PDB file of C-alpha atoms and ligand atoms in Angstrom:
ATOM      1  CA  MET A 497     -33.754-113.025-111.189  1.00 70.00           C
ATOM      2  CA  ALA A 498     -30.763-111.335-112.842  1.00 77.00           C
ATOM      3  CA  LYS A 499     -27.493-113.253-112.784  1.00 87.00           C
ATOM      4  CA  LYS A 500     -25.029-111.809-110.252  1.00 93.00           C
ATOM      5  CA  LEU A 501     -21.570-110.441-110.963  1.00 96.00           C
ATOM      6  CA  HIS A 502     -18.808-110.160-108.408  1.00 97.00           C
ATOM      7  CA  LEU A 503     -17.418-106.614-108.537  1.00 98.00           C
ATOM      8  CA  GLU A 504     -14.021-105.705-107.108  1.00 98.00           C
ATOM      9  CA  ILE A 505     -12.463-102.264-107.372  1.00 98.00           C
ATOM     10  CA  LEU A 506      -8.819-102.140-106.341  1.00 98.00           C
ATOM     11  CA  THR A 507      -6.377 -99.243-106.269  1.00 98.00           C
ATOM     12  CA  PRO A 508      -2.705 -99.436-105.284  1.00 97.00           C
ATOM     13  CA  GLU A 509      -3.845 -98.301-101.800  1.00 96.00           C
ATOM     14  CA  ALA A 510      -7.066-100.154-101.082  1.00 97.00           C
ATOM     15  CA  ARG A 511      -9.930-102.441-102.048  1.00 98.00           C
ATOM     16  CA  LEU A 512     -12.884-100.093-102.425  1.00 98.00           C
ATOM     17  CA  ILE A 513     -15.604-102.668-102.981  1.00 97.00           C
ATOM     18  CA  SER A 514     -15.974-106.435-103.127  1.00 97.00           C
ATOM     19  CA  ASP A 515     -19.655-107.202-103.620  1.00 95.00           C
ATOM     20  CA  GLU A 516     -22.286-109.038-105.627  1.00 96.00           C
ATOM     21  CA  VAL A 517     -24.052-106.766-108.137  1.00 97.00           C
ATOM     22  CA  GLU A 518     -26.328-107.153-111.155  1.00 97.00           C
ATOM     23  CA  TYR A 519     -24.982-104.462-113.469  1.00 97.00           C
ATOM     24  CA  VAL A 520     -21.803-102.445-113.887  1.00 98.00           C
ATOM     25  CA  ALA A 521     -21.226 -99.473-116.225  1.00 98.00           C
ATOM     26  CA  CYS A 522     -17.535 -98.798-116.779  1.00 97.00           C
ATOM     27  CA  PRO A 523     -15.678 -95.790-118.199  1.00 97.00           C
ATOM     28  CA  GLY A 524     -13.640 -97.561-120.895  1.00 96.00           C
ATOM     29  CA  ILE A 525     -10.980 -95.639-122.764  1.00 95.00           C
ATOM     30  CA  LEU A 526     -13.294 -95.652-125.825  1.00 92.00           C
ATOM     31  CA  GLY A 527     -16.436 -94.775-123.880  1.00 94.00           C
ATOM     32  CA  GLN A 528     -18.886 -96.076-121.314  1.00 95.00           C
ATOM     33  CA  PHE A 529     -19.913 -99.732-121.553  1.00 96.00           C
ATOM     34  CA  GLY A 530     -22.286-101.906-119.565  1.00 97.00           C
ATOM     35  CA  ILE A 531     -21.707-105.384-118.113  1.00 97.00           C
ATOM     36  CA  LEU A 532     -24.443-107.845-117.160  1.00 96.00           C
ATOM     37  CA  GLY A 533     -24.157-111.463-116.034  1.00 95.00           C
ATOM     38  CA  ASP A 534     -22.700-113.965-118.531  1.00 93.00           C
ATOM     39  CA  HIS A 535     -20.750-111.254-120.336  1.00 95.00           C
ATOM     40  CA  ILE A 536     -18.070-112.513-122.711  1.00 95.00           C
ATOM     41  CA  PRO A 537     -14.484-112.278-121.368  1.00 96.00           C
ATOM     42  CA  LEU A 538     -13.130-108.765-121.797  1.00 95.00           C
ATOM     43  CA  LEU A 539     -10.068-106.722-120.921  1.00 97.00           C
ATOM     44  CA  SER A 540     -10.264-102.954-121.369  1.00 97.00           C
ATOM     45  CA  ALA A 541      -8.218 -99.915-120.430  1.00 98.00           C
ATOM     46  CA  LEU A 542     -10.069 -97.378-118.303  1.00 98.00           C
ATOM     47  CA  GLY A 543     -10.343 -93.684-118.997  1.00 97.00           C
ATOM     48  CA  VAL A 544     -11.451 -90.965-116.604  1.00 98.00           C
ATOM     49  CA  GLY A 545     -15.099 -91.277-115.696  1.00 98.00           C
ATOM     50  CA  ARG A 546     -17.885 -92.703-113.675  1.00 98.00           C
ATOM     51  CA  LEU A 547     -18.335 -96.331-112.727  1.00 98.00           C
ATOM     52  CA  ASP A 548     -21.898 -97.226-111.698  1.00 98.00           C
ATOM     53  CA  HIS A 549     -23.149-100.470-110.228  1.00 98.00           C
ATOM     54  CA  ARG A 550     -26.670-101.610-109.473  1.00 96.00           C
ATOM     55  CA  THR A 551     -28.365-104.447-107.619  1.00 94.00           C
ATOM     56  CA  GLY A 552     -32.151-104.217-107.557  1.00 89.00           C
ATOM     57  CA  HIS A 553     -32.859-100.761-106.171  1.00 89.00           C
ATOM     58  CA  LYS A 554     -29.386-100.424-104.634  1.00 93.00           C
ATOM     59  CA  GLU A 555     -26.961 -98.291-106.630  1.00 96.00           C
ATOM     60  CA  GLY A 556     -23.462 -96.946-106.179  1.00 97.00           C
ATOM     61  CA  SER A 557     -20.973 -94.839-108.111  1.00 98.00           C
ATOM     62  CA  PHE A 558     -17.221 -94.345-108.179  1.00 98.00           C
ATOM     63  CA  PHE A 559     -14.833 -91.903-109.786  1.00 98.00           C
ATOM     64  CA  VAL A 560     -12.206 -93.876-111.748  1.00 98.00           C
ATOM     65  CA  SER A 561      -9.074 -92.618-113.488  1.00 98.00           C
ATOM     66  CA  GLY A 562      -6.829 -94.951-115.475  1.00 97.00           C
ATOM     67  CA  GLY A 563      -6.120 -98.630-115.100  1.00 98.00           C
ATOM     68  CA  PHE A 564      -7.822-101.735-116.435  1.00 98.00           C
ATOM     69  CA  VAL A 565     -11.003-103.744-116.073  1.00 98.00           C
ATOM     70  CA  GLU A 566     -11.186-107.480-116.607  1.00 98.00           C
ATOM     71  CA  VAL A 567     -14.468-109.345-117.006  1.00 97.00           C
ATOM     72  CA  ARG A 568     -14.348-113.128-116.750  1.00 97.00           C
ATOM     73  CA  ASN A 569     -16.575-115.856-115.286  1.00 96.00           C
ATOM     74  CA  ASN A 570     -19.030-113.280-113.896  1.00 97.00           C
ATOM     75  CA  LYS A 571     -16.230-111.459-112.075  1.00 98.00           C
ATOM     76  CA  VAL A 572     -15.532-107.791-112.813  1.00 98.00           C
ATOM     77  CA  VAL A 573     -12.110-106.776-111.509  1.00 98.00           C
ATOM     78  CA  VAL A 574     -11.240-103.097-111.783  1.00 98.00           C
ATOM     79  CA  LEU A 575      -7.559-102.295-111.222  1.00 98.00           C
ATOM     80  CA  ALA A 576      -7.721 -98.513-111.096  1.00 98.00           C
ATOM     81  CA  GLU A 577      -4.788 -96.122-110.861  1.00 98.00           C
ATOM     82  CA  VAL A 578      -7.059 -93.780-108.893  1.00 98.00           C
ATOM     83  CA  ALA A 579     -10.627 -94.339-107.661  1.00 98.00           C
ATOM     84  CA  GLU A 580     -12.956 -92.888-105.043  1.00 98.00           C
ATOM     85  CA  ALA A 581     -16.485 -93.778-103.993  1.00 98.00           C
ATOM     86  CA  ALA A 582     -18.921 -90.957-104.845  1.00 98.00           C
ATOM     87  CA  GLY A 583     -19.461 -90.266-101.154  1.00 97.00           C
ATOM     88  CA  GLU A 584     -15.710 -89.967-100.530  1.00 97.00           C
ATOM     89  CA  ILE A 585     -15.166 -87.211-103.098  1.00 98.00           C
ATOM     90  CA  ASP A 586     -13.905 -84.044-101.447  1.00 98.00           C
ATOM     91  CA  VAL A 587     -15.932 -81.365-103.247  1.00 97.00           C
ATOM     92  CA  GLU A 588     -13.859 -78.434-101.947  1.00 97.00           C
ATOM     93  CA  ARG A 589     -10.688 -80.087-103.209  1.00 98.00           C
ATOM     94  CA  ALA A 590     -12.222 -80.776-106.643  1.00 98.00           C
ATOM     95  CA  LEU A 591     -13.484 -77.175-106.919  1.00 97.00           C
ATOM     96  CA  TRP A 592     -10.009 -75.942-106.071  1.00 98.00           C
ATOM     97  CA  ALA A 593      -8.431 -78.370-108.593  1.00 98.00           C
ATOM     98  CA  LYS A 594     -10.893 -77.100-111.246  1.00 98.00           C
ATOM     99  CA  GLU A 595      -9.948 -73.488-110.561  1.00 98.00           C
ATOM    100  CA  ARG A 596      -6.221 -74.254-110.747  1.00 98.00           C
ATOM    101  CA  ALA A 597      -6.682 -76.234-113.967  1.00 98.00           C
ATOM    102  CA  GLU A 598      -8.670 -73.400-115.587  1.00 98.00           C
ATOM    103  CA  GLU A 599      -5.934 -70.962-114.640  1.00 98.00           C
ATOM    104  CA  SER A 600      -3.220 -73.305-115.951  1.00 98.00           C
ATOM    105  CA  LEU A 601      -5.149 -73.668-119.195  1.00 97.00           C
ATOM    106  CA  TYR A 602      -5.386 -69.891-119.554  1.00 97.00           C
ATOM    107  CA  TYR A 603      -1.634 -69.432-119.050  1.00 97.00           C
ATOM    108  CA  ALA A 604      -0.557 -72.599-120.918  1.00 95.00           C
ATOM    109  CA  GLN A 605       2.398 -72.009-123.258  1.00 97.00           C
ATOM    110  CA  THR A 606       3.085 -75.418-124.722  1.00 97.00           C
ATOM    111  CA  GLU A 607       0.989 -78.246-126.035  1.00 97.00           C
ATOM    112  CA  SER A 608       1.942 -80.378-123.056  1.00 98.00           C
ATOM    113  CA  ASP A 609       0.880 -77.571-120.660  1.00 97.00           C
ATOM    114  CA  VAL A 610      -2.513 -77.565-122.411  1.00 98.00           C
ATOM    115  CA  GLU A 611      -2.799 -81.366-122.251  1.00 98.00           C
ATOM    116  CA  ARG A 612      -1.904 -81.471-118.539  1.00 98.00           C
ATOM    117  CA  ALA A 613      -4.354 -78.697-117.676  1.00 98.00           C
ATOM    118  CA  GLN A 614      -7.148 -80.268-119.751  1.00 98.00           C
ATOM    119  CA  ALA A 615      -6.604 -83.635-118.074  1.00 98.00           C
ATOM    120  CA  ALA A 616      -6.685 -82.039-114.590  1.00 98.00           C
ATOM    121  CA  LEU A 617      -9.816 -80.093-115.558  1.00 98.00           C
ATOM    122  CA  GLY A 618     -11.460 -83.284-116.816  1.00 97.00           C
ATOM    123  CA  ARG A 619     -10.728 -85.094-113.538  1.00 98.00           C
ATOM    124  CA  ALA A 620     -12.053 -82.200-111.444  1.00 98.00           C
ATOM    125  CA  ARG A 621     -15.236 -81.775-113.516  1.00 98.00           C
ATOM    126  CA  THR A 622     -15.925 -85.505-113.481  1.00 98.00           C
ATOM    127  CA  ARG A 623     -15.457 -85.671-109.684  1.00 98.00           C
ATOM    128  CA  LEU A 624     -17.830 -82.748-109.214  1.00 98.00           C
ATOM    129  CA  LYS A 625     -20.496 -84.321-111.458  1.00 97.00           C
ATOM    130  CA  ILE A 626     -20.255 -87.660-109.641  1.00 97.00           C
ATOM    131  CA  ALA A 627     -20.528 -85.803-106.325  1.00 97.00           C
ATOM    132  CA  GLY A 628     -23.814 -84.349-107.640  1.00 95.00           C
ATOM    133  CA  MET A 629     -22.649 -80.793-108.229  1.00 93.00           C
ATOM    134  CA  SER A 630     -23.981 -78.898-111.237  1.00 84.00           C
ATOM    135  CA  ILE A 631     -20.994 -77.255-112.868  1.00 78.00           C
ATOM    136  CA  LYS A 632     -20.385 -74.772-115.639  1.00 70.00           C
TER     137      LYS A 632
HETATM  138  P1  ATP B  51      -5.534 -82.814-106.904  1.00 96.15           P
HETATM  139  O1  ATP B  51      -4.828 -81.741-107.694  1.00 96.15           O
HETATM  140  O2  ATP B  51      -6.573 -82.288-105.972  1.00 96.15           O
HETATM  141  O3  ATP B  51      -4.555 -83.808-106.239  1.00 96.15           O
HETATM  142  P2  ATP B  51      -5.794 -84.676-109.069  1.00 96.15           P
HETATM  143  O4  ATP B  51      -6.860 -84.876-110.084  1.00 96.15           O
HETATM  144  O5  ATP B  51      -4.453 -84.261-109.585  1.00 96.15           O
HETATM  145  O6  ATP B  51      -6.366 -83.676-107.975  1.00 96.15           O
HETATM  146  P3  ATP B  51      -5.322 -87.455-108.747  1.00 96.15           P
HETATM  147  O7  ATP B  51      -3.923 -87.528-109.293  1.00 96.15           O
HETATM  148  O8  ATP B  51      -6.429 -87.947-109.617  1.00 96.15           O
HETATM  149  O9  ATP B  51      -5.619 -86.003-108.203  1.00 96.15           O
HETATM  150  O10 ATP B  51      -5.395 -88.288-107.375  1.00 96.15           O
HETATM  151  C1  ATP B  51      -4.333 -88.245-106.410  1.00 96.15           C
HETATM  152  C2  ATP B  51      -4.877 -88.792-105.091  1.00 96.15           C
HETATM  153  O11 ATP B  51      -5.723 -87.828-104.486  1.00 96.15           O
HETATM  154  C3  ATP B  51      -5.708 -90.067-105.244  1.00 96.15           C
HETATM  155  O12 ATP B  51      -5.479 -90.889-104.111  1.00 96.15           O
HETATM  156  C4  ATP B  51      -7.141 -89.568-105.238  1.00 96.15           C
HETATM  157  O13 ATP B  51      -8.041 -90.542-104.736  1.00 96.15           O
HETATM  158  C5  ATP B  51      -7.047 -88.349-104.326  1.00 96.15           C
HETATM  159  N1  ATP B  51      -7.975 -87.270-104.707  1.00 96.15           N
HETATM  160  C6  ATP B  51      -7.771 -86.298-105.627  1.00 96.15           C
HETATM  161  N2  ATP B  51      -8.797 -85.439-105.657  1.00 96.15           N
HETATM  162  C7  ATP B  51      -9.699 -85.892-104.756  1.00 96.15           C
HETATM  163  C8  ATP B  51     -10.993 -85.437-104.329  1.00 96.15           C
HETATM  164  N3  ATP B  51     -11.570 -84.325-104.840  1.00 96.15           N
HETATM  165  N4  ATP B  51     -11.638 -86.135-103.365  1.00 96.15           N
HETATM  166  C9  ATP B  51     -11.068 -87.233-102.825  1.00 96.15           C
HETATM  167  N5  ATP B  51      -9.857 -87.711-103.176  1.00 96.15           N
HETATM  168  C10 ATP B  51      -9.173 -87.057-104.134  1.00 96.15           C
END
């Protein structure tokens, strides 16, 4: 039987999960990485992306944006700036955020306008994908 990990996902507002799992895939700032039991100690910054966890046939996903993950002694602690369970993602809101970001990108005048709009677009697209929407 696979060794268990204790997964906690915390935001400044709430604890979203505190559970035993077998596998976690995290959106690190340098890309997605997987964590199984007996992983070496690790501290990584989080980017914007999808966090998946699995235990046998049970799976779950979260949207995560910014923060840190620490892996130590079979505990995975995610301190996220922003996170939502896949089922909590408000699709209408993300579609609206995507539209606004596309418009902001179109009218962007400065490099920082472009960066802000691209970041907002990235968050909206990622939320929509995690919510199971196929997007252009
Ligand atoms: P918006 O413009 O819709 O606020 P955003 O990407 O700027 O989107 P964030 O700064 O990432 O929003 O998050 C701000 C707060 O709003 C967080 O608490 C986050 O969980 C929540 N949030 C943002 N978008 C959604 C969504 N589509 N579904 C559920 N919660 C959301």
